[in-house]
C-alpha atoms as a printed R data frame, in Angstrom:
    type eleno elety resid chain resno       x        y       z
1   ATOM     1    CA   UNK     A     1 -25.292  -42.371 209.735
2   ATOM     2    CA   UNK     A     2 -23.173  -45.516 210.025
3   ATOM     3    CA   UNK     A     3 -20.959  -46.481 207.434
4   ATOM     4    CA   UNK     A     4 -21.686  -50.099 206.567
5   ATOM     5    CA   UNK     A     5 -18.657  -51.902 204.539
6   ATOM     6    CA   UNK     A     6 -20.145  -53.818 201.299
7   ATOM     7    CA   UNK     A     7 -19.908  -57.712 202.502
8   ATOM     8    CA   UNK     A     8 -17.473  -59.541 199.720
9   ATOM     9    CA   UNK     A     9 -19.086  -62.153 197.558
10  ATOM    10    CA   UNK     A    10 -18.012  -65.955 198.612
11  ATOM    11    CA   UNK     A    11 -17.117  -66.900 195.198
12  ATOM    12    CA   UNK     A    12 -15.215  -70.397 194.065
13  ATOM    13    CA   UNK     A    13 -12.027  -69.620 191.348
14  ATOM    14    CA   UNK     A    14 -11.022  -72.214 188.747
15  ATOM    15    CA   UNK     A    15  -7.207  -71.431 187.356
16  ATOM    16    CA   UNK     A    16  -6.004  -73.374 183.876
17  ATOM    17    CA   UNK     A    17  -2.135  -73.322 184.171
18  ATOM    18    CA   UNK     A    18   0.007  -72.757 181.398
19  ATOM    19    CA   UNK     A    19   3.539  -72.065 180.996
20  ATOM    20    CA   UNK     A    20   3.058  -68.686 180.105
21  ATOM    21    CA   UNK     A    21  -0.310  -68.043 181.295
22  ATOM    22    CA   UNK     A    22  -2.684  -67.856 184.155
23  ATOM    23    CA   UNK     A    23  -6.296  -68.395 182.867
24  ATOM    24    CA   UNK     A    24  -8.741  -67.201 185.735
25  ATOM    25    CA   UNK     A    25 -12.822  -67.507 186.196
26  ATOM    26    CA   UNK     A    26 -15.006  -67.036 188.979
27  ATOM    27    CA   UNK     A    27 -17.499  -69.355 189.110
28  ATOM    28    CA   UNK     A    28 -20.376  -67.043 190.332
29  ATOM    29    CA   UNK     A    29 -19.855  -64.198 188.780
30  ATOM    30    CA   UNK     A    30 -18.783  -65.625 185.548
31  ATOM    31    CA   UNK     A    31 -16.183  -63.833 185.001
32  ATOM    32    CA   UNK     A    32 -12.722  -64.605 183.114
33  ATOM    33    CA   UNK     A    33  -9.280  -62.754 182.583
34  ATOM    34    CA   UNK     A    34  -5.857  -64.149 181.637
35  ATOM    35    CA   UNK     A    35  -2.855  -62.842 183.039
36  ATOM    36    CA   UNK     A    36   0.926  -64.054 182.899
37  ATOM    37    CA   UNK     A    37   2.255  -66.773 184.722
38  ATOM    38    CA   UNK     A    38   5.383  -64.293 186.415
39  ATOM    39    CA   UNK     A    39   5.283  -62.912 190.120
40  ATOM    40    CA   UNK     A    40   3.877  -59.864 188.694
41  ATOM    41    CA   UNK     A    41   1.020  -62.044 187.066
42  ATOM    42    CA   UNK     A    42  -0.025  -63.525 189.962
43  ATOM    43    CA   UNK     A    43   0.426  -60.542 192.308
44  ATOM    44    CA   UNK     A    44  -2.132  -58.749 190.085
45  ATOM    45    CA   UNK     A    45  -4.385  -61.941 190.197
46  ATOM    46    CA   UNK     A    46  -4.483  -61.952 193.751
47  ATOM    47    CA   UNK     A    47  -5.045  -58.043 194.318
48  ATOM    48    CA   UNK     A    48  -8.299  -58.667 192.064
49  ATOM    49    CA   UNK     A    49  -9.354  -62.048 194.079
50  ATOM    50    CA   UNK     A    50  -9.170  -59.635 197.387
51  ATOM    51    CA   UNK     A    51 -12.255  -57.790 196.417
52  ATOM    52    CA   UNK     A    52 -13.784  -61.377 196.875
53  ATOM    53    CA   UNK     A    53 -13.916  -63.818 199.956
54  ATOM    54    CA   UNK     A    54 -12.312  -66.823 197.960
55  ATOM    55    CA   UNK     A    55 -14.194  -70.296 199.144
56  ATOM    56    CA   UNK     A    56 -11.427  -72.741 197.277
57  ATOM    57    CA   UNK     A    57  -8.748  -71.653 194.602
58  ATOM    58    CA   UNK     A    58  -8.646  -74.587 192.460
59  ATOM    59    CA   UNK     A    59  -6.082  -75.604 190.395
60  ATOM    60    CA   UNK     A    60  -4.379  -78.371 188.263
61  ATOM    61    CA   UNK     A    61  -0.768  -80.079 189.204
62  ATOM    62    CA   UNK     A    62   0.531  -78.976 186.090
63  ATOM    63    CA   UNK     A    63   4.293  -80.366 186.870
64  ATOM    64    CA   UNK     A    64   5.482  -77.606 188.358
65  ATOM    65    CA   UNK     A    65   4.136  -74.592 186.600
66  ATOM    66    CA   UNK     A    66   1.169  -74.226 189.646
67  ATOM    67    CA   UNK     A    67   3.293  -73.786 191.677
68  ATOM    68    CA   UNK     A    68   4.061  -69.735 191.950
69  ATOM    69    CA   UNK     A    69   0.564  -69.141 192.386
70  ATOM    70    CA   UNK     A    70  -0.031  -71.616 194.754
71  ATOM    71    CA   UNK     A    71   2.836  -70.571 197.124
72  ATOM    72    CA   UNK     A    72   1.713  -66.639 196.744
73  ATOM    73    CA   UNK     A    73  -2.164  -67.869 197.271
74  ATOM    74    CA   UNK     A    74  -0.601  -69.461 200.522
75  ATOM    75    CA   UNK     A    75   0.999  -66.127 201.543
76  ATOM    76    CA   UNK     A    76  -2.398  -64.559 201.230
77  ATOM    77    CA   UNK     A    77  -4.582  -67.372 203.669
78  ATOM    78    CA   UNK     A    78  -6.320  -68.435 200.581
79  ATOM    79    CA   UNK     A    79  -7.893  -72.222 200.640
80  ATOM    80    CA   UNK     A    80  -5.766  -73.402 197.584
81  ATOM    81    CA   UNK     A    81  -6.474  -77.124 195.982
82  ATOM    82    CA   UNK     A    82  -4.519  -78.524 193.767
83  ATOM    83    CA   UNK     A    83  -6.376  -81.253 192.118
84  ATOM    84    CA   UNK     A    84  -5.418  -84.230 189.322
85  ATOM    85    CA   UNK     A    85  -6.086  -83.397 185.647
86  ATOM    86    CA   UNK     A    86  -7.609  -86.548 185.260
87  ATOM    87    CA   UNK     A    87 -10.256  -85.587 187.705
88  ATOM    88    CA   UNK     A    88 -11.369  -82.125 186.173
89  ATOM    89    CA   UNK     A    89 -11.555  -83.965 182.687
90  ATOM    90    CA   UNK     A    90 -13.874  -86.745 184.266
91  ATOM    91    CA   UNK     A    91 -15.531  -83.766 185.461
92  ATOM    92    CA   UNK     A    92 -15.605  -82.405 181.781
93  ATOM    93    CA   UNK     A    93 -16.647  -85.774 180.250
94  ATOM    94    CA   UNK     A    94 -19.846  -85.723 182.902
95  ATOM    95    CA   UNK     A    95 -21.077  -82.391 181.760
96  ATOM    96    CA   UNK     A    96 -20.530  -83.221 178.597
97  ATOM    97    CA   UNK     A    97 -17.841  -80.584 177.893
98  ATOM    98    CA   UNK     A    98 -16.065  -81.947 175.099
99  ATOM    99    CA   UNK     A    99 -14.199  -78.599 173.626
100 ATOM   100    CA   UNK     A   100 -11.079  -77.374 175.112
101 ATOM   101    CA   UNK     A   101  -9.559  -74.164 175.236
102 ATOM   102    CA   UNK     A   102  -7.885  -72.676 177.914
103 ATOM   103    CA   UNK     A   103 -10.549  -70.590 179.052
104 ATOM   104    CA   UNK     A   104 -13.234  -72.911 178.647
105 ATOM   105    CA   UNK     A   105 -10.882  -75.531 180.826
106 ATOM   106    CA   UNK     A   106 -10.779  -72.632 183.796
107 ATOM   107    CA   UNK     A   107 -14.530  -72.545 183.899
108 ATOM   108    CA   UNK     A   108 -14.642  -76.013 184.039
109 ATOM   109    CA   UNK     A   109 -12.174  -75.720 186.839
110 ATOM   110    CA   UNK     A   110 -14.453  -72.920 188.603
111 ATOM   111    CA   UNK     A   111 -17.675  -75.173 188.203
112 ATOM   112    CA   UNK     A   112 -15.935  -78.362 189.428
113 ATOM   113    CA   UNK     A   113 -14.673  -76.384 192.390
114 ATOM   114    CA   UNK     A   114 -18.253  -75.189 193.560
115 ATOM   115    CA   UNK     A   115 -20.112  -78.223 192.336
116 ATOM   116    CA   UNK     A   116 -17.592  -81.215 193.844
117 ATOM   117    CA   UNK     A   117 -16.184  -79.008 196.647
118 ATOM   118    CA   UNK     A   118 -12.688  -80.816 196.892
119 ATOM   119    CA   UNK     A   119 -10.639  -80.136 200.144
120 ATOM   120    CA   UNK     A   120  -7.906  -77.873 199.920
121 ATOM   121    CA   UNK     A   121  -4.464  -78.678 199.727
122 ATOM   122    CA   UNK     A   122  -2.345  -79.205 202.945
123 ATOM   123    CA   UNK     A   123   0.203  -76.059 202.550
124 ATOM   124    CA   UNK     A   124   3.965  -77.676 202.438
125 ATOM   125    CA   UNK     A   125   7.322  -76.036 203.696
126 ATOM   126    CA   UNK     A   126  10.022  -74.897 201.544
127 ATOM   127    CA   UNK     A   127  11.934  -77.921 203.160
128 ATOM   128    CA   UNK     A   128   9.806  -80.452 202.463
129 ATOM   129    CA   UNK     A   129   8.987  -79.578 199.197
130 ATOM   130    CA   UNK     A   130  13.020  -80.053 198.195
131 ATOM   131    CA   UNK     A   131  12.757  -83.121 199.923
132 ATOM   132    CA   UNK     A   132   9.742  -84.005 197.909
133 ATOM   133    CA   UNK     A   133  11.903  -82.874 194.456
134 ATOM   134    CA   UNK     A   134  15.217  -84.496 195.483
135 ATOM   135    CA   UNK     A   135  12.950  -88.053 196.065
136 ATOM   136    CA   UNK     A   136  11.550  -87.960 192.539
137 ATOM   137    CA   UNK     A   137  15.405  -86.993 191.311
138 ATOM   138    CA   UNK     A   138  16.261  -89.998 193.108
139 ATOM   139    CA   UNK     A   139  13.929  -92.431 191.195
140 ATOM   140    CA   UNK     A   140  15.088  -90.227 187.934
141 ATOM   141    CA   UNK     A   141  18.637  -91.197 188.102
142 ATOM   142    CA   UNK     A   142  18.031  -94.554 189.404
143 ATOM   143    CA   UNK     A   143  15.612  -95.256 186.351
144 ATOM   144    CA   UNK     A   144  19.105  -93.593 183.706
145 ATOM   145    CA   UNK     A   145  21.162  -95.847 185.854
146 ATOM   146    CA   UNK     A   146  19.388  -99.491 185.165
147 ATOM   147    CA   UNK     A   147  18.711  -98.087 181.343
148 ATOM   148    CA   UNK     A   148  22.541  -97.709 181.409
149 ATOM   149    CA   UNK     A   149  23.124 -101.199 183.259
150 ATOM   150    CA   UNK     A   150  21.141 -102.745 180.399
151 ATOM   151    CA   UNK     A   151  23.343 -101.308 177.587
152 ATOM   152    CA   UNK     A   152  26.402 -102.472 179.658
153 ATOM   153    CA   UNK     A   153  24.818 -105.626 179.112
154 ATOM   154    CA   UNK     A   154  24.036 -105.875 175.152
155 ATOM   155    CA   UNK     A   155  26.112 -103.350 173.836
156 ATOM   156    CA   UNK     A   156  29.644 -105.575 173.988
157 ATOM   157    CA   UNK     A   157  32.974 -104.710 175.400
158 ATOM   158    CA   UNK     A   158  33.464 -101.467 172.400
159 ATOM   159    CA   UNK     A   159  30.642  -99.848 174.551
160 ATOM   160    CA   UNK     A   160  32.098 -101.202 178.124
161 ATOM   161    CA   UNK     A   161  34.300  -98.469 179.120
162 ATOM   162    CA   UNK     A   162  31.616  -96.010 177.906
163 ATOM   163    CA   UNK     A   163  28.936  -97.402 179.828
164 ATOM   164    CA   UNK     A   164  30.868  -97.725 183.506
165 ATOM   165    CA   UNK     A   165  32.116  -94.224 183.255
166 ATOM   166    CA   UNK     A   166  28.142  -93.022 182.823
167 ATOM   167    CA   UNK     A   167  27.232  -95.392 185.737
168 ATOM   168    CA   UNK     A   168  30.269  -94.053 187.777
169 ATOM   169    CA   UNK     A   169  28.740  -90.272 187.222
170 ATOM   170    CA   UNK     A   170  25.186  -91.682 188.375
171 ATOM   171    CA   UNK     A   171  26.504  -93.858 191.256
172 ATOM   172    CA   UNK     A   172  27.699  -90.482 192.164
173 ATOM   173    CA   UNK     A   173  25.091  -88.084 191.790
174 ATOM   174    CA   UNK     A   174  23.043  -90.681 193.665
175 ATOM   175    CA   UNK     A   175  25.159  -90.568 196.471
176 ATOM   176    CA   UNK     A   176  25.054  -86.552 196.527
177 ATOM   177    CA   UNK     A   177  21.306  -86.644 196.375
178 ATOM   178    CA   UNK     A   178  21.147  -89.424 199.500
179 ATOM   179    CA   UNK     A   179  23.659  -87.312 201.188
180 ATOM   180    CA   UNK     A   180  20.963  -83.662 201.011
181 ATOM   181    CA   UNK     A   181  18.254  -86.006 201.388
182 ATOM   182    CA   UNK     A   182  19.797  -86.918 205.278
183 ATOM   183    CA   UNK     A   183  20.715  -83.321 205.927
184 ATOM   184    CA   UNK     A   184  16.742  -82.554 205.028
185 ATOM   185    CA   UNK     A   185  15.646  -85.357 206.858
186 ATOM   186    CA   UNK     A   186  17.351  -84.448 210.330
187 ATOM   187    CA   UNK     A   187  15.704  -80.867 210.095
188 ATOM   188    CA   UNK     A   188  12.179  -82.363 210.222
189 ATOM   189    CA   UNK     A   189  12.173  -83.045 213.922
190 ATOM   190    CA   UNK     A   190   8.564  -84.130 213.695
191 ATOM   191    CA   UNK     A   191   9.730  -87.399 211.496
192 ATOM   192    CA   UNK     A   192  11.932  -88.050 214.149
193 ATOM   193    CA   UNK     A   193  10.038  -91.197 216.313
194 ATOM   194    CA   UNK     A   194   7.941  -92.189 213.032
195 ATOM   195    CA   UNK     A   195  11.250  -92.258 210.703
196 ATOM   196    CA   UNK     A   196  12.967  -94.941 213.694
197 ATOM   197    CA   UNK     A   197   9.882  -97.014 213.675
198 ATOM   198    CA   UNK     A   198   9.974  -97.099 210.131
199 ATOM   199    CA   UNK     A   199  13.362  -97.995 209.882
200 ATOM   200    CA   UNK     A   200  13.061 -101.199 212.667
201 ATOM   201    CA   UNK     A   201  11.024 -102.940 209.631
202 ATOM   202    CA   UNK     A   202  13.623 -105.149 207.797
203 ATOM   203    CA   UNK     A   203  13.057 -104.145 204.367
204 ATOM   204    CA   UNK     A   204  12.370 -101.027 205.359
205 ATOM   205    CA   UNK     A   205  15.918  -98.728 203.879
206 ATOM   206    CA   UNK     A   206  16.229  -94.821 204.313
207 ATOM   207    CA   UNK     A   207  14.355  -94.598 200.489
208 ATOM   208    CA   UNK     A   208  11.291  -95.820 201.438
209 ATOM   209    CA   UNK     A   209  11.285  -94.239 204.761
210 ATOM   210    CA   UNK     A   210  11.461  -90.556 203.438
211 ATOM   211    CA   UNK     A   211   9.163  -91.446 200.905
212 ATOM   212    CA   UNK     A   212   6.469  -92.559 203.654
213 ATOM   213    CA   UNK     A   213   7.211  -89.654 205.253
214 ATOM   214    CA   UNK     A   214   6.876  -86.938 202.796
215 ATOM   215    CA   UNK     A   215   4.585  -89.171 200.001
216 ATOM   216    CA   UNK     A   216   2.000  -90.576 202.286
217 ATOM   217    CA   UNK     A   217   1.611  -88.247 205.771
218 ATOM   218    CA   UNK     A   218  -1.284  -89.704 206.378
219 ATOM   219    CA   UNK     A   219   0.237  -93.041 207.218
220 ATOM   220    CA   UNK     A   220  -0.952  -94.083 210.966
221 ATOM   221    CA   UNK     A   221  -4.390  -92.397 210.638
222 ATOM   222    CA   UNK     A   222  -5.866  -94.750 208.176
223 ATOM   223    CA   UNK     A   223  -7.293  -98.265 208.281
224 ATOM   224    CA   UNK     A   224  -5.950 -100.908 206.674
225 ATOM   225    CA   UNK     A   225  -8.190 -100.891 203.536
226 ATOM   226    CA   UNK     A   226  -7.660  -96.625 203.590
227 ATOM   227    CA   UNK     A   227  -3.904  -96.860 203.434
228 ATOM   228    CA   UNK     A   228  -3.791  -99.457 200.677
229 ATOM   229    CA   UNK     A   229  -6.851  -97.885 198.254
230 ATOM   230    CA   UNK     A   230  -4.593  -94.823 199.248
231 ATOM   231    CA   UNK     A   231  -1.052  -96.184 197.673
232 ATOM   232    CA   UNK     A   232  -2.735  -97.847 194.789
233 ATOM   233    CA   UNK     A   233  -2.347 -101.615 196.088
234 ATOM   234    CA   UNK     A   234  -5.918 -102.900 196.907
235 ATOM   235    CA   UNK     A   235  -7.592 -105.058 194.577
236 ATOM   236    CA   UNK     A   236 -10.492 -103.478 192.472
237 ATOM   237    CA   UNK     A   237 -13.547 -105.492 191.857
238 ATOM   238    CA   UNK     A   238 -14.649 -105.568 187.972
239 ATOM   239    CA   UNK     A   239 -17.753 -107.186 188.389
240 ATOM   240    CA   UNK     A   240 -21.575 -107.294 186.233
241 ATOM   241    CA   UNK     A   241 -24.476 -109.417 186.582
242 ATOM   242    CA   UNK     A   242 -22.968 -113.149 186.488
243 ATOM   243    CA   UNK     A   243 -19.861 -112.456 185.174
244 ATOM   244    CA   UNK     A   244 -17.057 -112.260 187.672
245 ATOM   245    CA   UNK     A   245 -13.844 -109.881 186.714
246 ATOM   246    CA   UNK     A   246 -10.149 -110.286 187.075
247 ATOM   247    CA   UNK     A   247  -9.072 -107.839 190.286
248 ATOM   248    CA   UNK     A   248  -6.404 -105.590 189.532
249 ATOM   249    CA   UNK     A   249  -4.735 -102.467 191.133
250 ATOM   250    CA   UNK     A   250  -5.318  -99.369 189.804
251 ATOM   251    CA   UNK     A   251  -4.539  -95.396 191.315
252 ATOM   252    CA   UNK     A   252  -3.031  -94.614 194.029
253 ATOM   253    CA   UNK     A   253   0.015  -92.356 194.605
254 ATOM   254    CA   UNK     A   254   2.466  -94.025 191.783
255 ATOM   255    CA   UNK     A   255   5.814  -92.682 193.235
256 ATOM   256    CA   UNK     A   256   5.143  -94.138 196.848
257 ATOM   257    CA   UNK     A   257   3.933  -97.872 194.696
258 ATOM   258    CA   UNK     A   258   6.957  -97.829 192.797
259 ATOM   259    CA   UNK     A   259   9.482  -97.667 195.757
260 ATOM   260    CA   UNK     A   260   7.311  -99.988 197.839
261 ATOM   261    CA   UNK     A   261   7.375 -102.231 195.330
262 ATOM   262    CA   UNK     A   262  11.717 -102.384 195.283
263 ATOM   263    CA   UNK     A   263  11.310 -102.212 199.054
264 ATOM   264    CA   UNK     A   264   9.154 -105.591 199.257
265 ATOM   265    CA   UNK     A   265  11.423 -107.264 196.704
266 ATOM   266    CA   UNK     A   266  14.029 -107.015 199.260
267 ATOM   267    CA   UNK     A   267  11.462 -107.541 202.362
268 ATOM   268    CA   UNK     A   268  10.751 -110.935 200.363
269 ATOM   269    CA   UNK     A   269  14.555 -111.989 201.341
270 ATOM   270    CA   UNK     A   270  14.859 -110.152 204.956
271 ATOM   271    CA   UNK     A   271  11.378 -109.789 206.749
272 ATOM   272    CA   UNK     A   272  10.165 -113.083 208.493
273 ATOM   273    CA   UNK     A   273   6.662 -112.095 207.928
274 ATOM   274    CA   UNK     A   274   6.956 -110.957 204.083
275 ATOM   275    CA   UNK     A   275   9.010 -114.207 203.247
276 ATOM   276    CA   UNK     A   276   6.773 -116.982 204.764
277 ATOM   277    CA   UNK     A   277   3.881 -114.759 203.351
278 ATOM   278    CA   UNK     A   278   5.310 -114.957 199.806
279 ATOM   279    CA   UNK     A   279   6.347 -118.352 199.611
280 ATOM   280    CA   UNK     A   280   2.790 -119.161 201.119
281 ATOM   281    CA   UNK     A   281   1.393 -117.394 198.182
282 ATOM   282    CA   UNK     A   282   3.883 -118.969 195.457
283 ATOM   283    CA   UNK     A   283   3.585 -122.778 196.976
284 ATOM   284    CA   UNK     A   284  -0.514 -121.987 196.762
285 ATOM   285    CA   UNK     A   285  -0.110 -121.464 192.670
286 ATOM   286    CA   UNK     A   286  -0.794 -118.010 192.841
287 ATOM   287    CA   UNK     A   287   1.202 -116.450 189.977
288 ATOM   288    CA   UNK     A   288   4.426 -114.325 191.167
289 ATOM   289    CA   UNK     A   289   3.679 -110.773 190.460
290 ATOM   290    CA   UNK     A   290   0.460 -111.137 192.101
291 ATOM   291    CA   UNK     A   291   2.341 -112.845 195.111
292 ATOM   292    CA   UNK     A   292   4.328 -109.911 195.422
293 ATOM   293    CA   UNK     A   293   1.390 -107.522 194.999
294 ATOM   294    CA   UNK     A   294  -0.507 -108.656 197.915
295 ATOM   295    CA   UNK     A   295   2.843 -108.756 199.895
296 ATOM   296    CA   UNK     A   296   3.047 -105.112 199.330
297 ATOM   297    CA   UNK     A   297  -0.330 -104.635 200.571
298 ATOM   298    CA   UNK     A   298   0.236 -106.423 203.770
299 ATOM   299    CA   UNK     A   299   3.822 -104.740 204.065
300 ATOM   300    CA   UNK     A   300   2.172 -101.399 203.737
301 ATOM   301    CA   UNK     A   301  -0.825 -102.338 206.203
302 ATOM   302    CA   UNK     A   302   2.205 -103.628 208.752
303 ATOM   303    CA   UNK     A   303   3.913 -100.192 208.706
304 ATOM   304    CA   UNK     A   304   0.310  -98.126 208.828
305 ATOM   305    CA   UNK     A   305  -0.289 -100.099 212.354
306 ATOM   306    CA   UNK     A   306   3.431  -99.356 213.586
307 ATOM   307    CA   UNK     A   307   3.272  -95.835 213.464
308 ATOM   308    CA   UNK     A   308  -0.213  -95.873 214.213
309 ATOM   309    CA   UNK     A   309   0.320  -97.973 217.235
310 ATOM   310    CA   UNK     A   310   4.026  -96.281 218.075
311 ATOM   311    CA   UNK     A   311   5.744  -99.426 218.371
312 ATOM   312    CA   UNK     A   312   8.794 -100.693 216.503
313 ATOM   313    CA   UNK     A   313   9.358 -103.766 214.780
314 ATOM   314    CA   UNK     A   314   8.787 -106.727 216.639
315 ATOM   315    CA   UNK     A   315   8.931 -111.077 215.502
């Protein structure tokens, strides 16, 4: 006789991340445990999930508390997706799932993972990753540093010397942060032609550059309507019947939008194309925020067909 090995289930695995704890359920087998979120947790969550062929391992981007179990899932060769909250409680609000627990929220997680079937999460290196991290404690500081400007500015002269020694600490933790960011940077040689086309933009500083890079990989691959749905700068229609809606932005990735958005400010001053572009907009009544809006639509469209194309800036 021939010893036949028992074929493993394909099964889809919802996870609800907590601090503490790992809630787990498997979708077709209906079947839930809870273990806690250390490296011992999830090394005896993934010794159970082996007995199974694992389809997707879905999961919420829970700050940063997913992130243990997604790096050991990643270890293993499991297809890990790490999808928005807002998503699986869409989901939730569709089936009419209206109670939340934590174990009712990874069975919701299970069932959106087989029903939807999202695409799993490109793995990312340790490097990029930090590079990721040290870009949002970029914006972070920068944010403390204009809250700190504006107290300089109505707090009065008791305040002054108060106020410019804080700033001088955050002027120089900025400049430590820019200074690891480079030093990161350089060891990406794949960045290396896209980060100097990037750069020939005027407008276009080392900020927005790495944040392209690490925020939105996909730049170069995407149309022009892709890349700005995709950011979170292309007008949605609000339309019903005869009445006619107000367009207005909404989604996209908000930490790429917000430093696009300083990044055209300045383009507005420097870039040929973004300046006659603006002032066309301004001269033809349109209202200034939405000027500057569409300019970061077309600036973001101009740097999609650069890289895509893999030539520098040219006027």
């Amino acid at each position: 006789m021939t010893n036949l090995k028992k074929r493993k289930s394909t099964v889809n695995v919802g996870v609800d991340v907590g601090k503490w704890m790992l809630d787990v359920h498997i979708y077709e087998k209906d079947i839930h445990w809870q273990d806690k979120n250390t490296p011992e947790g999830v090394s005896r969550i993934l010794k159970r999930l082996a007995h199974y062929r694992v389809k997707r391992l879905v999961m919420e981007a829970t700050g940063r508390y997913q992130l243990a179990l997604a790096a050991a899932a990643y270890q293993k060769s499991l297809p890990v997706c790490i999808v928005k909250p807002m998503s699986i409680r869409r989901y939730a609000g569709v089936v009419e799932q209206l109670a939340k627990t934590d174990k009712i929220d990874a069975r919701v997680i299970a069932e959106y993972a087989a029903i939807i079937q999202p695409e799993p999460t490109p793995k990312v290196s340790r490097n990029l990753r930090t590079i990721k991290d040290l870009l949002t404690r970029r914006r972070q500081v920068m944010e403390m540093r204009t809250q700190e400007l504006n107290r300089l500015q109505i707090m009065g002269k008791a305040f002054e010397t108060s106020c410019r020694r804080i700033l001088r600490c955050l002027d120089a933790e900025i400049c430590s942060i820019e200074k690891k960011l480079n030093q990161l940077v350089e060891r990406q040689a794949e960045w290396a032609e896209r980060k100097s086309i990037l750069l020939s933009a005027p407008g276009v500083g080392d900020t927005l550059a790495y944040t392209l890079l690490a925020d939105l990989p996909e730049l170069g691959s995407l149309n022009n309507k892709q890349v700005a749905a995709l950011v979170g700068v292309a007008p949605i229609n609000r339309d019903s019947g005869m009445s006619r809606g107000k367009r207005r932005i909404k989604g996209g990735r908000a930490g790429v939008r917000t430093t696009l958005y300083m990044a055209t400010l300045s383009a507005t001053q420097c870039n040929p194309v973004i300046r006659a572009f603006y002032r066309q907009l301004v001269d033809q009544g349109k209202h200034k925020k939405v000027a500057l809006t569409a300019c970061m639509r077309k600036f973001v469209t101009m740097l999609n067909a650069m890289v895509r194309d893999q030539v520098a800036w040219a006027y």
